[in-house]
Amino acid sequence: MKDSRDRGGWITLALILATLALWEAIVRVRDIPPYLLPAPSQVLSTLVEHRGAYAAATALTLAEALAGLFLGAFAGSLVAILLSLFPRLEQGVLTLAVFIKYTPLVAIAPLLTIWLGFGVLPKVIITALLTFFPVLVNMLSGLHSADQALLDTLRSWHASRLEIFRHVRAPSSMPYLFAALKVSGPLALIGAVIAEWTGASGGLGRTMWLAYTNLNLPFLFAAVFVLAAAGMILYALIDRAERRLIFWGPRRL
Amino acid sequence: MIEIRVDGLAHRYADNGSALWALRDVAFQVEPGEFVAIVGRSGCGKSTLLRILAGLTRPSRGTVLLGGMTARQARAEKQVAWMAQSPALLPWKRVSDNVALAQRVNPRPERRAPDVDSLLRLVGLESFAQAYPAALSGGMQQRAALARTLALGARLWLMDEPFASLDALTREELTAELLDLWHTFRPTALWVTHDIYEAVRLADRVLVLGSRPGRLQAEVCVQLPRPRDETDPAFALTVQQIRRALEAAE
Ligand SMILES: Nc1ncnc2c1ncn2[C@@H]1O[C@H](COP(=O)(O)OP(=O)(O)OP(=O)(O)O)[C@@H](O)[C@H]1O
Ligand SMILES: [Mg+2]
């Protein structure tokens, strides 16, 4: 198990290196100018040169994404739990949630920036909104997914709704929560970047916007690289938390 | 101890629109402290009957009285120990916590019930107390579920094929242990099984259910002193009698 995971990691690394090598070769052979497509080596040297600025921008964007992720996951789980306890509310609340979900992000982000300024808050709200919906929907199916035989056993003891929730429904829904977080993690990062793009005092989105308006492609590509790496780190964090929290039996999702 | 009175019981599952009755015109009584086994072919409605008695399924027709209470009231009083046909252990709790949970949920502190450790010893799982259910074999999970059911210290046992995935030797050992426990606490017991020998080894009386719709086909009293000797010709005779009733029940 562990071996095959390690091997998977090596294969991924090899693929990434091969792609970069090919990219470098094409840029050099065809002599493509850096304002169209910079070579990976040039992107890398830009990155190293401005490492302090990139580190600060990444830290800010990751923090915004994580804060929004927590907030959205918390709110989504809470609403899902309430709906599972009071199922009559489900239809109405879900309709509202779908409405939020289909309101385009690029429309809300500038509004929030106008209302709330260039600070961290609008970014956190955007990522929280992005996380909220998948967590709500997944947690709801998770809470409903509990094994009927387990529910019956607790019912035969005349367990209260709260006891059934605590001992059966909540643990049953954990794999579903993490499935939602794995989808939302990268989304949250993108959400934070888009929100920054509409106006921010820092962060990777702000870096990209500056590079874009100056047509500084090496700078832009460096930000994209860092963003991809940050996404992988976020995913790994969520994956590790999942392994620790869902320790029983085979992984189902 | 609690008596069972079932009258005019009929059940049809609503979701399969066909007029197929799972149970029809079932009526019987069980005396307080009596051990009754239920045998019948697969799909004849044994689990349905037990679920109704446990207050988990509301019957389409008929009445159930458990010591004068409805099934739901008896459940609310935690008088009923129902064991599902599947082990139904909580995968996120250790074996001992699974067993202890039966006492911790809707607790009855005044009740005299066997303690968790001695129950795990009884079913031979004392060295797996700290294991998670995923690390147990099917038969071990079933034994853990049996320990959990017994931990309730209930006055009525409703057991749905508790020995189904155990080997013959383990079954016989557990039979002896279980009868000891039954003698100590003297609950009324309804025991569903596919194994006629097991039924005769355990029960005072065996109910034979016919299928489609499930109804009471025959009733065989087992008038043999305990512990029962399988080489006794009277034992074989009783087994024969039940077997014939089952064959006629087609
Ligand atoms: N939840 C359900 N919905 C619809 N029909 C059901 C349901 N549960 C059982 N039945 C039907 O009721 C009948 C009796 O089922 P039941 O589970 O009581 O049988 P059983 O005697 O316990 O069988 P087995 O020995 O195989 O466990 C079967 O024909 C089955 O198809
Ligand atoms: Mg059954």
Coordinates of C-alpha atoms and ligand atoms in Angstrom, one line a residue:
Chain A
M1 CA 0.0 0.0 0.0
K2 CA 2.6 2.5 1.1
D3 CA 5.0 1.3 -1.6
S4 CA 2.5 1.8 -4.4
R5 CA 1.7 5.3 -3.1
D6 CA 5.4 6.2 -3.1
R7 CA 5.8 4.8 -6.6
G8 CA 2.8 6.9 -7.6
G9 CA 4.5 10.0 -6.3
W10 CA 7.7 9.2 -8.3
I11 CA 5.7 8.7 -11.5
T12 CA 4.0 12.1 -11.0
L13 CA 7.3 13.8 -10.5
A14 CA 8.8 12.1 -13.5
L15 CA 5.8 13.2 -15.7
I16 CA 6.1 16.8 -14.5
L17 CA 9.8 16.9 -15.2
A18 CA 9.3 15.4 -18.6
T19 CA 6.7 18.0 -19.5
L20 CA 8.9 20.8 -18.3
A21 CA 11.8 19.5 -20.3
L22 CA 9.7 19.2 -23.4
W23 CA 8.4 22.8 -22.9
E24 CA 12.0 24.1 -22.4
A25 CA 13.1 22.3 -25.6
I26 CA 10.3 23.7 -27.7
V27 CA 10.9 27.2 -26.6
R28 CA 14.6 27.0 -27.3
V29 CA 14.4 25.2 -30.6
R30 CA 11.7 27.4 -32.1
D31 CA 13.1 30.5 -30.4
I32 CA 9.8 31.7 -29.0
P33 CA 10.1 35.2 -27.4
P34 CA 9.5 35.4 -23.6
Y35 CA 6.6 37.8 -24.0
L36 CA 4.6 35.0 -25.7
L37 CA 5.8 32.0 -23.8
P38 CA 8.7 32.0 -21.3
A39 CA 10.9 28.9 -20.9
P40 CA 10.5 27.1 -17.5
S41 CA 14.1 28.0 -16.7
Q42 CA 13.3 31.7 -17.0
V43 CA 10.1 31.3 -14.9
L44 CA 12.2 29.5 -12.3
S45 CA 14.8 32.2 -12.1
T46 CA 12.1 34.9 -11.8
L47 CA 10.7 32.8 -9.0
V48 CA 14.0 32.6 -7.2
E49 CA 14.8 36.2 -7.7
H50 CA 11.5 37.4 -6.1
R51 CA 11.1 34.5 -3.7
G52 CA 10.3 36.8 -0.7
A53 CA 7.4 38.5 -2.6
Y54 CA 6.1 35.2 -3.8
A55 CA 6.3 33.5 -0.4
A56 CA 4.3 36.4 1.1
A57 CA 1.7 36.4 -1.6
T58 CA 1.3 32.6 -1.4
A59 CA 0.9 32.7 2.4
L60 CA -1.8 35.3 2.1
T61 CA -3.7 33.5 -0.6
L62 CA -3.5 30.2 1.2
A63 CA -4.6 31.7 4.4
E64 CA -7.6 33.3 2.7
A65 CA -8.5 30.0 1.0
L66 CA -8.1 28.0 4.2
A67 CA -10.2 30.5 6.3
G68 CA -12.9 30.4 3.6
L69 CA -12.7 26.7 3.4
F70 CA -13.2 26.3 7.2
L71 CA -16.0 28.8 7.3
G72 CA -17.8 27.3 4.3
A73 CA -17.4 23.8 5.6
F74 CA -18.6 24.7 9.0
A75 CA -21.6 26.6 7.7
G76 CA -22.4 23.9 5.2
S77 CA -22.2 21.1 7.8
L78 CA -24.3 23.0 10.2
V79 CA -27.0 23.7 7.8
A80 CA -26.9 20.0 6.6
I81 CA -27.2 18.8 10.2
L82 CA -30.1 21.2 10.9
L83 CA -31.9 19.9 7.7
S84 CA -31.3 16.3 8.7
L85 CA -32.9 17.0 12.1
F86 CA -35.8 19.0 10.6
P87 CA -36.3 17.4 7.1
R88 CA -39.4 19.5 6.3
L89 CA -37.1 22.5 5.8
E90 CA -34.9 20.7 3.3
Q91 CA -36.6 21.6 0.0
G92 CA -36.8 25.3 0.7
V93 CA -33.2 25.7 1.9
L94 CA -31.8 23.6 -0.9
T95 CA -33.5 25.8 -3.5
L96 CA -31.9 28.8 -1.9
A97 CA -28.6 27.1 -1.8
V98 CA -28.8 26.2 -5.5
F99 CA -29.6 29.9 -6.2
I100 CA -26.4 30.9 -4.4
K101 CA -24.5 28.2 -6.2
Y102 CA -25.5 29.4 -9.7
T103 CA -24.9 33.0 -9.1
P104 CA -21.6 33.5 -11.0
L105 CA -18.6 34.1 -8.9
V106 CA -17.2 36.7 -11.2
A107 CA -20.3 38.8 -10.7
I108 CA -20.2 38.7 -6.9
A109 CA -16.5 39.2 -6.4
P110 CA -16.3 42.8 -7.7
L111 CA -19.4 43.7 -5.7
L112 CA -17.9 42.4 -2.5
T113 CA -14.7 44.3 -3.2
I114 CA -16.6 47.5 -3.7
W115 CA -18.6 47.0 -0.5
L116 CA -15.9 45.6 1.7
G117 CA -12.7 47.0 0.3
F118 CA -9.3 45.6 -0.7
G119 CA -8.8 43.6 2.6
V120 CA -9.0 39.9 3.3
L121 CA -12.7 39.8 4.1
P122 CA -14.3 39.7 0.6
K123 CA -11.8 36.9 -0.4
V124 CA -12.8 34.8 2.6
I125 CA -16.5 35.3 1.9
I126 CA -16.0 34.2 -1.8
T127 CA -14.1 31.0 -0.9
A128 CA -16.6 30.3 1.9
L129 CA -19.5 30.6 -0.6
L130 CA -17.7 28.3 -3.0
T131 CA -17.2 25.7 -0.3
F132 CA -20.6 26.0 1.3
F133 CA -22.6 24.3 -1.5
P134 CA -20.6 21.1 -2.1
V135 CA -20.2 20.6 1.7
L136 CA -24.0 21.1 2.2
V137 CA -25.0 18.7 -0.5
N138 CA -22.4 16.0 0.4
M139 CA -23.1 16.2 4.1
L140 CA -26.8 15.8 3.5
S141 CA -26.3 12.7 1.5
G142 CA -23.7 11.6 4.1
L143 CA -26.1 12.0 6.9
H144 CA -28.8 10.1 5.0
S145 CA -26.3 7.4 4.0
A146 CA -26.1 5.8 7.4
D147 CA -26.4 2.0 7.4
Q148 CA -30.0 1.0 8.0
A149 CA -29.0 -1.9 10.3
L150 CA -27.0 0.5 12.5
L151 CA -30.0 2.9 12.7
D152 CA -32.4 0.1 13.5
T153 CA -30.1 -1.2 16.3
L154 CA -30.0 2.2 18.0
R155 CA -33.7 2.6 17.4
S156 CA -34.3 -0.7 19.1
W157 CA -32.6 0.8 22.2
H158 CA -35.0 3.7 21.9
A159 CA -32.0 6.1 21.3
S160 CA -32.8 9.8 21.0
R161 CA -32.3 11.6 17.8
L162 CA -29.3 13.3 19.3
E163 CA -27.8 9.9 20.2
I164 CA -28.4 8.5 16.8
F165 CA -26.8 11.6 15.2
R166 CA -23.8 11.4 17.5
H167 CA -23.1 7.7 17.3
V168 CA -24.3 6.8 13.7
R169 CA -25.1 9.7 11.4
A170 CA -22.2 12.0 12.1
P171 CA -19.4 9.4 11.7
S172 CA -21.2 7.9 8.6
S173 CA -21.1 11.4 7.0
M174 CA -17.3 12.0 7.5
P175 CA -16.2 10.4 4.3
Y176 CA -18.7 12.5 2.4
L177 CA -17.4 15.7 4.1
F178 CA -13.9 14.9 3.0
A179 CA -15.0 14.1 -0.5
A180 CA -16.6 17.6 -0.6
L181 CA -13.5 19.3 0.9
K182 CA -11.3 17.6 -1.8
V183 CA -13.5 19.2 -4.5
S184 CA -13.7 22.5 -2.7
G185 CA -10.0 22.9 -1.8
P186 CA -8.7 23.8 -5.3
L187 CA -11.9 25.8 -5.9
A188 CA -11.3 27.8 -2.8
L189 CA -7.8 28.7 -4.0
I190 CA -9.1 29.8 -7.4
G191 CA -11.9 31.7 -5.7
A192 CA -9.4 33.6 -3.5
V193 CA -7.3 34.4 -6.6
I194 CA -10.3 35.7 -8.6
A195 CA -11.4 37.8 -5.6
E196 CA -7.9 39.3 -5.4
W197 CA -7.9 39.9 -9.1
T198 CA -10.8 42.3 -8.6
G199 CA -8.8 44.4 -6.2
A200 CA -6.4 43.5 -3.3
S201 CA -3.4 44.7 -1.4
G202 CA -1.6 41.4 -1.8
G203 CA -1.8 37.7 -2.7
L204 CA -1.1 35.6 -5.8
G205 CA -4.2 37.1 -7.6
R206 CA -2.8 40.6 -7.1
T207 CA 0.6 39.4 -8.4
M208 CA -0.9 37.8 -11.5
W209 CA -3.0 40.9 -12.2
L210 CA 0.1 43.1 -12.0
A211 CA 2.1 40.8 -14.2
Y212 CA -0.9 40.6 -16.7
T213 CA -1.3 44.4 -17.0
N214 CA 2.5 44.8 -17.5
L215 CA 2.5 41.8 -20.0
N216 CA 5.3 40.3 -17.8
L217 CA 4.8 36.7 -18.7
P218 CA 7.6 35.1 -16.7
F219 CA 6.2 36.8 -13.7
L220 CA 2.7 35.6 -14.5
F221 CA 3.8 32.0 -15.1
A222 CA 5.8 32.0 -11.9
A223 CA 2.5 32.8 -10.1
V224 CA 0.7 30.0 -11.9
F225 CA 3.4 27.6 -10.9
V226 CA 3.2 28.6 -7.3
L227 CA -0.6 28.4 -7.4
A228 CA -0.5 24.9 -8.7
A229 CA 2.0 23.9 -5.9
A230 CA -0.3 25.6 -3.3
G231 CA -3.2 23.6 -4.6
M232 CA -1.3 20.4 -4.2
I233 CA -0.3 21.3 -0.7
L234 CA -3.9 22.0 0.2
Y235 CA -5.0 18.7 -1.2
A236 CA -2.3 16.9 0.7
L237 CA -3.4 18.6 3.9
I238 CA -7.0 17.6 3.4
D239 CA -6.0 14.1 2.4
R240 CA -3.8 13.7 5.6
A241 CA -6.6 15.0 7.8
E242 CA -9.0 12.4 6.2
R243 CA -6.6 9.5 6.9
R244 CA -6.3 10.5 10.5
L245 CA -10.0 11.1 11.1
I246 CA -11.5 8.2 9.2
F247 CA -9.4 5.4 10.7
W248 CA -12.0 2.6 10.6
G249 CA -12.2 0.0 7.9
P250 CA -11.5 0.5 4.2
R251 CA -11.8 3.9 2.7
R252 CA -15.0 4.2 0.9
L253 CA -14.7 7.4 -1.2
Chain B
M1 CA -39.8 -11.9 32.4
I2 CA -42.4 -10.8 30.0
E3 CA -45.1 -12.6 28.1
I4 CA -45.8 -12.3 24.4
R5 CA -49.2 -12.2 22.9
V6 CA -49.6 -11.9 19.2
D7 CA -53.0 -11.8 17.6
G8 CA -54.3 -11.6 14.0
L9 CA -50.9 -10.2 12.9
A10 CA -50.5 -9.5 9.2
H11 CA -47.9 -7.4 7.4
R12 CA -47.5 -6.2 3.9
Y13 CA -44.6 -4.1 2.8
A14 CA -46.1 -0.9 1.3
D15 CA -43.4 -0.1 -1.2
N16 CA -43.8 -3.2 -3.3
G17 CA -47.3 -2.5 -4.6
S18 CA -48.1 -6.1 -5.3
A19 CA -50.5 -7.6 -2.8
L20 CA -47.9 -9.9 -1.3
W21 CA -48.3 -10.5 2.4
A22 CA -45.1 -11.1 4.3
L23 CA -47.1 -12.3 7.2
R24 CA -50.8 -13.3 7.5
D25 CA -53.0 -14.3 10.4
V26 CA -50.2 -15.0 12.8
A27 CA -51.3 -15.6 16.4
F28 CA -49.3 -17.2 19.2
Q29 CA -48.4 -16.7 22.9
V30 CA -45.2 -17.1 24.7
E31 CA -45.1 -17.6 28.5
P32 CA -42.9 -15.5 30.7
G33 CA -39.4 -17.0 30.7
E34 CA -40.1 -19.4 27.9
F35 CA -37.5 -20.1 25.2
V36 CA -39.2 -20.4 21.8
A37 CA -37.4 -21.1 18.6
I38 CA -38.8 -20.0 15.2
V39 CA -37.8 -22.0 12.1
G40 CA -39.0 -21.5 8.5
R41 CA -37.7 -21.2 5.0
S42 CA -35.8 -18.2 3.8
G43 CA -38.1 -15.3 3.0
C44 CA -41.1 -16.6 5.0
G45 CA -41.2 -13.5 7.3
K46 CA -39.2 -14.5 10.4
S47 CA -37.2 -11.2 10.4
T48 CA -40.3 -9.3 9.7
L49 CA -42.0 -10.8 12.7
L50 CA -39.1 -10.0 15.0
R51 CA -38.9 -6.4 13.7
I52 CA -42.6 -6.0 14.5
L53 CA -42.1 -7.3 18.0
A54 CA -39.1 -5.1 18.5
G55 CA -41.2 -2.1 17.7
L56 CA -39.2 -1.2 14.5
T57 CA -41.9 -2.0 12.0
R58 CA -45.6 -1.2 12.5
P59 CA -47.7 -4.2 11.4
S60 CA -50.4 -3.7 8.8
R61 CA -52.9 -5.5 11.0
G62 CA -53.1 -7.2 14.3
T63 CA -52.0 -6.6 17.9
V64 CA -48.8 -7.3 19.8
L65 CA -48.6 -7.2 23.5
L66 CA -45.3 -7.6 25.4
G67 CA -46.1 -8.0 29.1
G68 CA -49.2 -5.9 28.6
M69 CA -47.3 -3.1 26.7
T70 CA -47.3 -2.3 23.0
A71 CA -44.1 -3.1 21.2
R72 CA -43.2 0.6 21.1
Q73 CA -43.8 1.0 24.8
A74 CA -41.7 -2.0 25.6
R75 CA -39.0 -0.5 23.4
A76 CA -39.2 2.8 25.2
E77 CA -38.7 0.9 28.5
K78 CA -35.7 -0.8 26.9
Q79 CA -37.3 -4.2 27.8
V80 CA -36.4 -5.7 24.4
A81 CA -33.0 -6.9 23.2
W82 CA -33.3 -7.2 19.4
M83 CA -30.4 -8.6 17.5
A84 CA -30.3 -7.9 13.8
Q85 CA -29.6 -10.5 11.2
S86 CA -26.4 -8.7 10.3
P87 CA -23.9 -7.9 13.0
A88 CA -24.5 -4.1 12.7
L89 CA -21.4 -3.1 14.7
L90 CA -20.4 0.6 14.6
P91 CA -17.2 0.5 12.5
W92 CA -15.8 3.5 14.3
K93 CA -16.0 2.0 17.8
R94 CA -13.8 -0.6 19.4
V95 CA -15.5 -4.0 20.2
S96 CA -15.7 -3.2 23.9
D97 CA -17.2 0.3 23.2
N98 CA -19.7 -1.3 20.8
V99 CA -20.9 -3.6 23.6
A100 CA -20.8 -0.8 26.2
L101 CA -22.8 1.5 24.0
A102 CA -25.9 -0.7 24.4
Q103 CA -25.8 0.2 28.1
R104 CA -24.8 3.9 27.6
V105 CA -27.6 4.8 25.1
N106 CA -30.9 5.4 26.8
P107 CA -29.4 4.2 30.1
R108 CA -31.2 2.1 32.7
P109 CA -28.9 2.4 35.8
E110 CA -31.2 0.4 38.0
R111 CA -31.0 -2.6 35.8
R112 CA -29.0 -5.7 36.6
A113 CA -27.1 -6.5 33.5
P114 CA -23.9 -8.6 32.8
D115 CA -20.8 -6.4 32.5
V116 CA -19.0 -5.9 29.3
D117 CA -15.8 -7.8 30.2
S118 CA -17.6 -11.0 31.3
L119 CA -19.8 -10.8 28.1
L120 CA -16.7 -10.6 25.9
R121 CA -15.2 -13.5 27.7
L122 CA -18.5 -15.4 27.3
V123 CA -18.4 -15.0 23.5
G124 CA -14.6 -15.7 23.4
L125 CA -13.6 -12.2 22.3
E126 CA -11.7 -11.0 25.5
S127 CA -8.5 -10.5 23.5
F128 CA -10.3 -8.5 20.8
A129 CA -11.9 -5.9 23.2
Q130 CA -9.7 -3.1 21.8
A131 CA -10.0 -4.1 18.1
Y132 CA -12.1 -2.3 15.6
P133 CA -14.9 -4.4 13.9
A134 CA -13.1 -4.3 10.5
A135 CA -10.4 -6.5 12.1
L136 CA -12.9 -9.2 13.0
S137 CA -14.1 -12.2 10.9
G138 CA -17.8 -12.5 10.1
G139 CA -18.4 -15.0 12.9
M140 CA -16.4 -12.9 15.4
Q141 CA -18.5 -9.8 14.5
Q142 CA -21.6 -11.8 15.1
R143 CA -20.4 -12.9 18.5
A144 CA -19.6 -9.3 19.4
A145 CA -23.1 -8.3 18.3
L146 CA -24.5 -11.1 20.5
A147 CA -22.5 -9.8 23.5
R148 CA -23.9 -6.3 22.8
T149 CA -27.4 -7.6 22.7
L150 CA -26.9 -9.5 26.0
A151 CA -25.4 -6.4 27.6
L152 CA -28.9 -4.8 27.6
G153 CA -30.0 -7.2 30.3
A154 CA -33.4 -7.0 28.8
R155 CA -36.4 -9.1 29.8
L156 CA -37.1 -10.2 26.2
W157 CA -34.6 -11.5 23.7
L158 CA -35.4 -11.3 20.0
M159 CA -32.6 -13.0 18.2
D160 CA -32.4 -13.1 14.4
E161 CA -30.2 -16.1 13.5
P162 CA -27.4 -15.1 15.9
F163 CA -25.4 -18.2 15.2
A164 CA -25.7 -18.1 11.4
S165 CA -22.1 -17.6 10.6
L166 CA -20.5 -19.8 13.3
D167 CA -18.9 -23.2 13.0
A168 CA -20.6 -26.2 14.6
L169 CA -18.2 -26.4 17.6
T170 CA -18.4 -22.7 18.5
R171 CA -22.1 -22.9 18.2
E172 CA -22.3 -25.7 20.7
E173 CA -20.0 -24.0 23.2
L174 CA -22.0 -20.8 22.9
T175 CA -25.2 -22.7 23.3
A176 CA -24.1 -23.9 26.7
E177 CA -22.9 -20.5 27.8
L178 CA -26.1 -18.8 26.6
L179 CA -28.3 -21.3 28.4
D180 CA -26.4 -20.5 31.6
L181 CA -27.1 -16.9 31.1
W182 CA -30.7 -17.6 30.3
H183 CA -31.1 -19.6 33.5
T184 CA -29.6 -16.7 35.5
F185 CA -31.6 -13.9 34.1
R186 CA -34.6 -15.9 32.8
P187 CA -35.7 -13.7 30.0
T188 CA -38.4 -14.7 27.6
A189 CA -36.6 -15.7 24.3
L190 CA -37.6 -15.8 20.7
W191 CA -34.8 -17.3 18.7
V192 CA -34.9 -17.4 14.9
T193 CA -32.7 -20.1 13.3
H194 CA -32.3 -22.2 10.1
D195 CA -30.8 -25.0 12.1
I196 CA -33.3 -27.5 13.4
Y197 CA -30.7 -29.1 15.7
E198 CA -30.0 -25.7 17.3
A199 CA -33.7 -25.1 17.8
V200 CA -34.1 -28.5 19.6
R201 CA -30.9 -27.9 21.6
L202 CA -32.2 -24.6 22.9
A203 CA -35.9 -24.2 22.9
D204 CA -38.9 -25.3 25.0
R205 CA -41.0 -24.9 22.0
V206 CA -40.4 -24.6 18.3
L207 CA -42.7 -22.6 16.0
V208 CA -42.6 -23.6 12.3
L209 CA -43.5 -20.7 9.9
G210 CA -44.8 -21.5 6.4
S211 CA -44.2 -19.1 3.6
R212 CA -46.1 -16.9 1.2
P213 CA -47.8 -15.6 3.1
G214 CA -45.9 -16.3 6.3
R215 CA -48.2 -18.0 8.8
L216 CA -47.9 -20.4 11.7
Q217 CA -47.6 -23.9 10.2
A218 CA -46.9 -26.1 13.2
E219 CA -45.8 -26.0 16.8
V220 CA -43.6 -28.6 18.4
C221 CA -42.9 -28.8 22.1
V222 CA -39.5 -30.1 23.1
Q223 CA -40.0 -32.1 26.3
L224 CA -36.4 -33.0 26.9
P225 CA -34.4 -32.2 30.1
R226 CA -31.5 -29.8 29.7
P227 CA -28.6 -30.2 28.9
R228 CA -29.9 -32.0 25.9
D229 CA -28.2 -35.1 24.5
E230 CA -28.2 -35.2 20.8
T231 CA -27.6 -39.0 20.8
D232 CA -30.9 -39.4 22.7
P233 CA -33.5 -41.1 20.3
A234 CA -36.1 -38.6 21.6
F235 CA -33.9 -35.7 20.4
A236 CA -33.8 -37.3 16.9
L237 CA -37.5 -37.8 17.0
T238 CA -38.2 -34.2 17.7
V239 CA -35.9 -33.1 14.9
Q240 CA -37.8 -35.4 12.6
Q241 CA -41.1 -34.0 13.6
I242 CA -39.9 -30.4 12.9
R243 CA -38.4 -31.4 9.6
R244 CA -41.6 -32.9 8.4
A245 CA -43.5 -29.8 9.4
L246 CA -41.0 -27.7 7.5
E247 CA -41.4 -29.9 4.4
A248 CA -45.2 -29.7 4.6
A249 CA -44.9 -25.9 4.8
E250 CA -43.9 -25.6 1.2
Ligands
LIG1 N1 -38.0 -3.7 3.5 C1 -38.7 -4.6 2.8 N2 -39.4 -4.1 1.7 C2 -40.2 -4.9 1.0 N3 -40.3 -6.2 1.2 C3 -39.6 -6.8 2.2 C4 -38.8 -6.0 3.0 N4 -38.2 -6.8 3.9 C5 -38.7 -8.0 3.7 N5 -39.5 -8.0 2.6 C6 -40.2 -9.2 2.0 O1 -40.9 -9.8 3.1 C7 -40.8 -11.3 3.0 C8 -40.2 -11.8 4.3 O2 -38.9 -11.3 4.6 P1 -38.1 -11.6 5.9 O3 -36.8 -10.8 5.9 O4 -39.0 -11.4 7.1 O5 -37.8 -13.1 5.7 P2 -37.0 -14.1 6.6 O6 -37.9 -15.2 7.0 O7 -36.3 -13.4 7.7 O8 -35.9 -14.7 5.6 P3 -34.4 -15.2 5.8 O9 -34.5 -16.5 6.5 O10 -33.8 -15.3 4.5 O11 -33.7 -14.2 6.7 C9 -39.8 -11.5 1.8 O12 -40.6 -12.0 0.8 C10 -39.2 -10.2 1.5 O13 -39.2 -10.1 0.1
MG2 MG -34.4 -13.0 8.2

